[in-house]
mmCIF file of C-alpha atoms in Angstrom:
data_model
loop_
_atom_site.group_PDB
_atom_site.id
_atom_site.type_symbol
_atom_site.label_atom_id
_atom_site.label_comp_id
_atom_site.label_asym_id
_atom_site.label_seq_id
_atom_site.Cartn_x
_atom_site.Cartn_y
_atom_site.Cartn_z
ATOM 1 C CA MET M 1 -10.006 -6.860 -20.968
ATOM 2 C CA GLU M 2 -9.432 -5.333 -24.381
ATOM 3 C CA PHE M 3 -6.883 -2.707 -25.331
ATOM 4 C CA LYS M 4 -9.535 0.021 -25.672
ATOM 5 C CA ASP M 5 -10.713 -0.515 -22.075
ATOM 6 C CA ARG M 6 -7.187 -0.745 -20.762
ATOM 7 C CA ILE M 7 -6.130 2.558 -22.257
ATOM 8 C CA TYR M 8 -9.331 4.259 -21.106
ATOM 9 C CA ASN M 9 -8.835 2.973 -17.540
ATOM 10 C CA LEU M 10 -5.159 3.933 -17.388
ATOM 11 C CA ARG M 11 -5.950 7.446 -18.591
ATOM 12 C CA THR M 12 -8.966 8.064 -16.347
ATOM 13 C CA GLU M 13 -7.284 6.551 -13.260
ATOM 14 C CA ARG M 14 -4.713 9.298 -13.664
ATOM 15 C CA LYS M 15 -7.462 11.886 -14.208
ATOM 16 C CA MET M 16 -6.049 12.835 -17.585
ATOM 17 C CA THR M 17 -7.956 14.156 -20.570
ATOM 18 C CA GLN M 18 -7.489 12.592 -23.998
ATOM 19 C CA GLU M 19 -5.776 15.828 -25.003
ATOM 20 C CA GLN M 20 -3.236 15.529 -22.148
ATOM 21 C CA LEU M 21 -2.426 11.904 -22.940
ATOM 22 C CA ALA M 22 -2.072 12.723 -26.631
ATOM 23 C CA SER M 23 0.322 15.534 -25.840
ATOM 24 C CA ALA M 24 2.368 13.358 -23.436
ATOM 25 C CA ILE M 25 3.031 10.720 -26.090
ATOM 26 C CA HIS M 26 3.174 13.103 -29.062
ATOM 27 C CA THR M 27 0.065 12.094 -30.931
ATOM 28 C CA SER M 28 -3.337 13.643 -31.656
ATOM 29 C CA ARG M 29 -6.414 13.668 -29.428
ATOM 30 C CA SER M 30 -8.419 12.050 -32.206
ATOM 31 C CA ALA M 31 -5.931 9.121 -32.265
ATOM 32 C CA VAL M 32 -6.433 8.550 -28.513
ATOM 33 C CA ALA M 33 -10.212 8.822 -28.964
ATOM 34 C CA SER M 34 -10.210 6.276 -31.780
ATOM 35 C CA TRP M 35 -8.171 3.802 -29.643
ATOM 36 C CA GLU M 36 -10.577 4.145 -26.739
ATOM 37 C CA GLN M 37 -13.566 3.633 -29.026
ATOM 38 C CA GLY M 38 -11.925 0.535 -30.471
ATOM 39 C CA LYS M 39 -11.967 2.001 -33.969
ATOM 40 C CA ARG M 40 -8.191 1.944 -34.447
ATOM 41 C CA ARG M 41 -5.116 0.319 -32.907
ATOM 42 C CA PRO M 42 -1.884 2.216 -32.202
ATOM 43 C CA THR M 43 1.307 1.445 -34.099
ATOM 44 C CA TYR M 44 3.948 -0.629 -32.289
ATOM 45 C CA GLU M 45 5.996 2.543 -31.672
ATOM 46 C CA MET M 46 2.962 4.156 -30.096
ATOM 47 C CA MET M 47 2.374 1.040 -27.948
ATOM 48 C CA GLU M 48 5.964 1.374 -26.711
ATOM 49 C CA ALA M 49 5.345 5.046 -25.913
ATOM 50 C CA LEU M 50 2.193 4.125 -23.963
ATOM 51 C CA SER M 51 4.020 1.318 -22.172
ATOM 52 C CA ASP M 52 6.810 3.693 -21.128
ATOM 53 C CA TYR M 53 4.422 6.465 -20.174
ATOM 54 C CA PHE M 54 2.138 4.328 -17.990
ATOM 55 C CA ASN M 55 4.981 2.086 -16.803
ATOM 56 C CA VAL M 56 3.156 -1.104 -17.781
ATOM 57 C CA SER M 57 4.080 -3.892 -20.200
ATOM 58 C CA ILE M 58 2.792 -4.062 -23.767
ATOM 59 C CA GLN M 59 1.206 -7.362 -22.786
ATOM 60 C CA TYR M 60 -0.709 -5.562 -20.078
ATOM 61 C CA LEU M 61 -1.895 -2.965 -22.595
ATOM 62 C CA ASN M 62 -3.082 -5.800 -24.807
ATOM 63 C CA GLY M 63 -5.160 -7.165 -21.937
ATOM 64 C CA LYS M 64 -3.099 -10.321 -21.415
ATOM 65 C CA ASP M 65 -2.018 -9.622 -17.872
ATOM 66 C CA ASP M 66 -4.514 -8.900 -15.159
ATOM 67 C CA VAL M 67 -2.113 -7.852 -12.400
ATOM 68 C CA THR M 68 -2.953 -4.285 -11.469
ATOM 69 C CA PRO M 69 0.184 -2.379 -12.389
ATOM 70 C CA ALA M 70 -0.377 0.413 -9.898
ATOM 71 C CA LEU M 71 0.188 -2.095 -7.070
ATOM 72 C CA LEU M 72 3.522 -3.257 -8.437
ATOM 73 C CA SER M 73 6.852 -1.525 -8.467
ATOM 74 C CA ASP M 74 8.966 -1.645 -11.604
ATOM 75 C CA GLU M 75 11.146 -4.283 -9.952
ATOM 76 C CA GLU M 76 8.186 -6.470 -8.937
ATOM 77 C CA ARG M 77 6.750 -6.316 -12.458
ATOM 78 C CA LYS M 78 10.124 -7.436 -13.886
ATOM 79 C CA ILE M 79 10.259 -10.379 -11.448
ATOM 80 C CA ILE M 80 6.761 -11.518 -12.449
ATOM 81 C CA GLU M 81 7.543 -11.213 -16.157
ATOM 82 C CA ARG M 82 10.717 -13.247 -15.715
ATOM 83 C CA TYR M 83 8.934 -15.862 -13.635
ATOM 84 C CA ARG M 84 6.322 -16.248 -16.339
ATOM 85 C CA GLY M 85 9.007 -16.435 -19.003
ATOM 86 C CA ASN M 86 7.585 -13.371 -20.732
ATOM 87 C CA SER M 87 10.650 -11.230 -20.390
ATOM 88 C CA ASP M 88 13.131 -10.652 -23.198
ATOM 89 C CA ASP M 89 15.580 -9.473 -20.578
ATOM 90 C CA GLU M 90 18.016 -12.308 -19.936
ATOM 91 C CA GLN M 91 19.963 -10.314 -17.382
ATOM 92 C CA TYR M 92 19.547 -11.933 -13.925
ATOM 93 C CA TYR M 93 20.458 -9.036 -11.652
ATOM 94 C CA LEU M 94 17.911 -6.238 -11.341
ATOM 95 C CA ASP M 95 20.253 -3.452 -10.309
ATOM 96 C CA LYS M 96 22.448 -1.930 -13.035
ATOM 97 C CA LYS M 97 25.416 -1.400 -10.749
ATOM 98 C CA THR M 98 25.190 -4.991 -9.487
ATOM 99 C CA GLN M 99 25.201 -6.118 -13.133
ATOM 100 C CA GLN M 100 28.381 -4.156 -13.737
ATOM 101 C CA TYR M 101 30.163 -5.427 -10.619
ATOM 102 C CA THR M 102 29.220 -9.074 -11.137
ATOM 103 C CA GLU M 103 30.286 -8.833 -14.773
ATOM 104 C CA PHE M 104 33.619 -7.314 -13.759
ATOM 105 C CA LEU M 105 34.169 -9.977 -11.086
ATOM 106 C CA SER M 106 33.299 -12.860 -13.397
ATOM 107 C CA LYS M 107 36.029 -11.768 -15.810
ATOM 108 C CA ASN M 108 38.590 -10.628 -13.256
ATOM 109 C CA PRO M 109 41.777 -12.509 -14.219
ATOM 110 C CA GLY M 110 43.073 -12.922 -10.622
ATOM 111 C CA HIS M 111 39.968 -14.473 -9.114
ATOM 112 C CA ARG M 112 36.940 -15.036 -11.338
ATOM 113 C CA VAL M 113 33.824 -14.973 -9.190
ATOM 114 C CA LEU M 114 30.270 -16.226 -9.789
ATOM 115 C CA PHE M 115 27.518 -15.911 -7.193
ATOM 116 C CA ASP M 116 24.464 -17.724 -5.992
ATOM 117 C CA ALA M 117 22.591 -14.628 -4.952
ATOM 118 C CA SER M 118 19.160 -13.087 -5.012
ATOM 119 C CA MET M 119 18.360 -11.174 -8.219
ATOM 120 C CA LYS M 120 17.803 -8.181 -5.924
ATOM 121 C CA VAL M 121 21.278 -8.373 -4.371
ATOM 122 C CA SER M 122 22.761 -4.910 -3.919
ATOM 123 C CA ALA M 123 25.943 -3.657 -5.538
ATOM 124 C CA LYS M 124 27.115 -2.811 -2.017
ATOM 125 C CA ASP M 125 26.939 -6.471 -0.951
ATOM 126 C CA VAL M 126 28.744 -7.637 -4.086
ATOM 127 C CA LYS M 127 31.419 -5.029 -3.488
ATOM 128 C CA LYS M 128 31.766 -6.188 0.119
ATOM 129 C CA VAL M 129 32.566 -9.707 -1.124
ATOM 130 C CA ALA M 130 35.026 -8.371 -3.672
ATOM 131 C CA LYS M 131 36.859 -6.508 -0.913
ATOM 132 C CA MET M 132 36.817 -9.636 1.224
ATOM 133 C CA LEU M 133 38.505 -11.545 -1.611
ATOM 134 C CA GLY M 134 40.996 -8.723 -2.031
ATOM 135 C CA ILE M 135 39.754 -7.795 -5.513
ATOM 136 C CA PHE M 136 38.719 -4.202 -4.827
ATOM 137 C CA GLY M 137 40.916 -2.078 -2.632
ATOM 138 C CA ASP M 138 39.280 0.444 -0.297
ATOM 139 C CA ASP M 139 39.760 3.293 -2.786
ATOM 140 C CA ASN M 140 38.560 1.607 -5.953
ATOM 141 C CA GLY M 141 35.040 3.008 -5.942
ATOM 142 C CA MET G 1 45.296 -27.947 -10.317
ATOM 143 C CA ASP G 2 41.505 -28.098 -10.682
ATOM 144 C CA ARG G 3 40.721 -28.923 -7.053
ATOM 145 C CA VAL G 4 37.289 -28.014 -5.747
ATOM 146 C CA ILE G 5 37.436 -26.759 -2.162
ATOM 147 C CA VAL G 6 34.176 -26.174 -0.284
ATOM 148 C CA ARG G 7 33.937 -24.026 2.834
ATOM 149 C CA LYS G 8 31.012 -22.904 4.967
ATOM 150 C CA VAL G 9 31.458 -19.289 6.018
ATOM 151 C CA SER G 10 29.662 -16.712 8.139
ATOM 152 C CA CYS G 11 30.955 -13.606 6.384
ATOM 153 C CA LEU G 12 28.730 -13.413 3.276
ATOM 154 C CA PRO G 13 26.325 -10.453 3.129
ATOM 155 C CA GLY G 14 22.538 -10.999 3.216
ATOM 156 C CA GLY G 15 21.592 -11.400 -0.445
ATOM 157 C CA ILE G 16 24.432 -13.809 -1.232
ATOM 158 C CA LYS G 17 23.960 -17.495 -0.382
ATOM 159 C CA GLY G 18 27.190 -18.667 -1.880
ATOM 160 C CA LEU G 19 29.835 -18.059 -4.480
ATOM 161 C CA THR G 20 32.711 -19.691 -6.279
ATOM 162 C CA PHE G 21 35.992 -18.042 -7.121
ATOM 163 C CA THR G 22 38.983 -19.328 -8.992
ATOM 164 C CA ASP G 23 42.399 -19.355 -7.374
ATOM 165 C CA GLU G 24 45.403 -20.519 -9.402
ATOM 166 C CA GLY G 25 43.421 -23.251 -11.114
ATOM 167 C CA ASP G 26 41.424 -24.291 -8.060
ATOM 168 C CA TYR G 27 37.767 -23.561 -7.463
ATOM 169 C CA ILE G 28 36.851 -22.327 -4.000
ATOM 170 C CA ILE G 29 33.155 -22.630 -3.144
ATOM 171 C CA LEU G 30 31.931 -20.570 -0.187
ATOM 172 C CA ILE G 31 28.489 -21.334 1.260
ATOM 173 C CA ARG G 32 26.752 -19.422 4.055
ATOM 174 C CA ASP G 33 26.831 -21.389 7.274
ATOM 175 C CA ASP G 34 23.333 -20.336 8.369
ATOM 176 C CA LEU G 35 21.466 -22.097 5.525
ATOM 177 C CA SER G 36 19.369 -25.209 6.029
ATOM 178 C CA ARG G 37 20.904 -28.479 4.785
ATOM 179 C CA GLU G 38 18.580 -28.402 1.713
ATOM 180 C CA ASP G 39 19.429 -24.796 0.842
ATOM 181 C CA ALA G 40 23.138 -25.412 1.325
ATOM 182 C CA MET G 41 22.888 -28.424 -1.003
ATOM 183 C CA ARG G 42 21.066 -26.311 -3.589
ATOM 184 C CA VAL G 43 23.815 -23.679 -3.412
ATOM 185 C CA TYR G 44 26.473 -26.377 -3.747
ATOM 186 C CA LEU G 45 24.762 -27.817 -6.864
ATOM 187 C CA HIS G 46 24.379 -24.318 -8.306
ATOM 188 C CA GLU G 47 28.088 -23.626 -7.849
ATOM 189 C CA MET G 48 29.130 -27.054 -9.132
ATOM 190 C CA SER G 49 27.047 -26.472 -12.227
ATOM 191 C CA HIS G 50 29.095 -23.297 -12.926
ATOM 192 C CA ILE G 51 32.240 -25.427 -12.763
ATOM 193 C CA GLN G 52 30.876 -28.312 -14.836
ATOM 194 C CA ASN G 53 29.519 -25.950 -17.508
ATOM 195 C CA TYR G 54 32.880 -24.133 -17.800
ATOM 196 C CA ASP G 55 31.151 -20.865 -16.895
ATOM 197 C CA PHE G 56 34.417 -19.440 -15.579
ATOM 198 C CA GLU G 57 35.902 -19.687 -19.057
ATOM 199 C CA SER G 58 32.762 -18.438 -20.797
ATOM 200 C CA PRO G 59 32.698 -15.030 -22.498
ATOM 201 C CA GLU G 60 28.973 -14.859 -21.692
ATOM 202 C CA GLU G 61 27.814 -11.997 -19.418
ATOM 203 C CA ALA G 62 27.617 -12.924 -15.705
ATOM 204 C CA GLY G 63 23.953 -11.918 -15.493
ATOM 205 C CA ARG G 64 23.076 -14.204 -18.399
ATOM 206 C CA ILE G 65 25.067 -17.069 -16.901
ATOM 207 C CA GLU G 66 23.106 -16.657 -13.650
ATOM 208 C CA ALA G 67 19.743 -16.420 -15.431
ATOM 209 C CA ARG G 68 20.522 -19.723 -17.204
ATOM 210 C CA THR G 69 21.923 -21.440 -14.098
ATOM 211 C CA HIS G 70 18.965 -20.422 -11.931
ATOM 212 C CA ARG G 71 16.568 -21.823 -14.542
ATOM 213 C CA ASN G 72 18.404 -25.157 -14.484
ATOM 214 C CA THR G 73 19.287 -25.704 -10.813
#
């Protein structure tokens, strides 16, 4: 599928007019029309805006990924991109708070801790282990 | 002291198969006791690779260390 079809489908699936999409990503209706007609391509910045707005990857917009994004959560899409080696994100843990806790624990001078855990492991579970090892007290957040 | 001590435990929460922590120069590896023999061996190799690669001394972010280790083990 080409970019022009992708953008048309994403817009119409959401029952949006070209005007509404243009306004959402701060561009003109004629720009959206020219993309959908295949006359012009958006700038990279505009591709990023479309990617953020529709919550799909730039690769998907370019027609290189046929997984229907509406069926995937943000987390599932990230897992697939990592599995395929397409992701620039080298961070293993999906949850921000888990990233912070595991980073703190790996550098904790008393006991440095590294895990073999699922990338979806919750911050709560990591914190539970830290308490078990006596690294976080009960009142340390 | 650099000893490596391995223990099977029942107290690790769901998403965590194993872990290693340092304790006064020793490395303590904890592995869930409800894993199959193959999974437990995989966890052990994962944890040993952290030790062999000096990941505990590395300034690299924990999430990046895990991304690399999971690609290689």
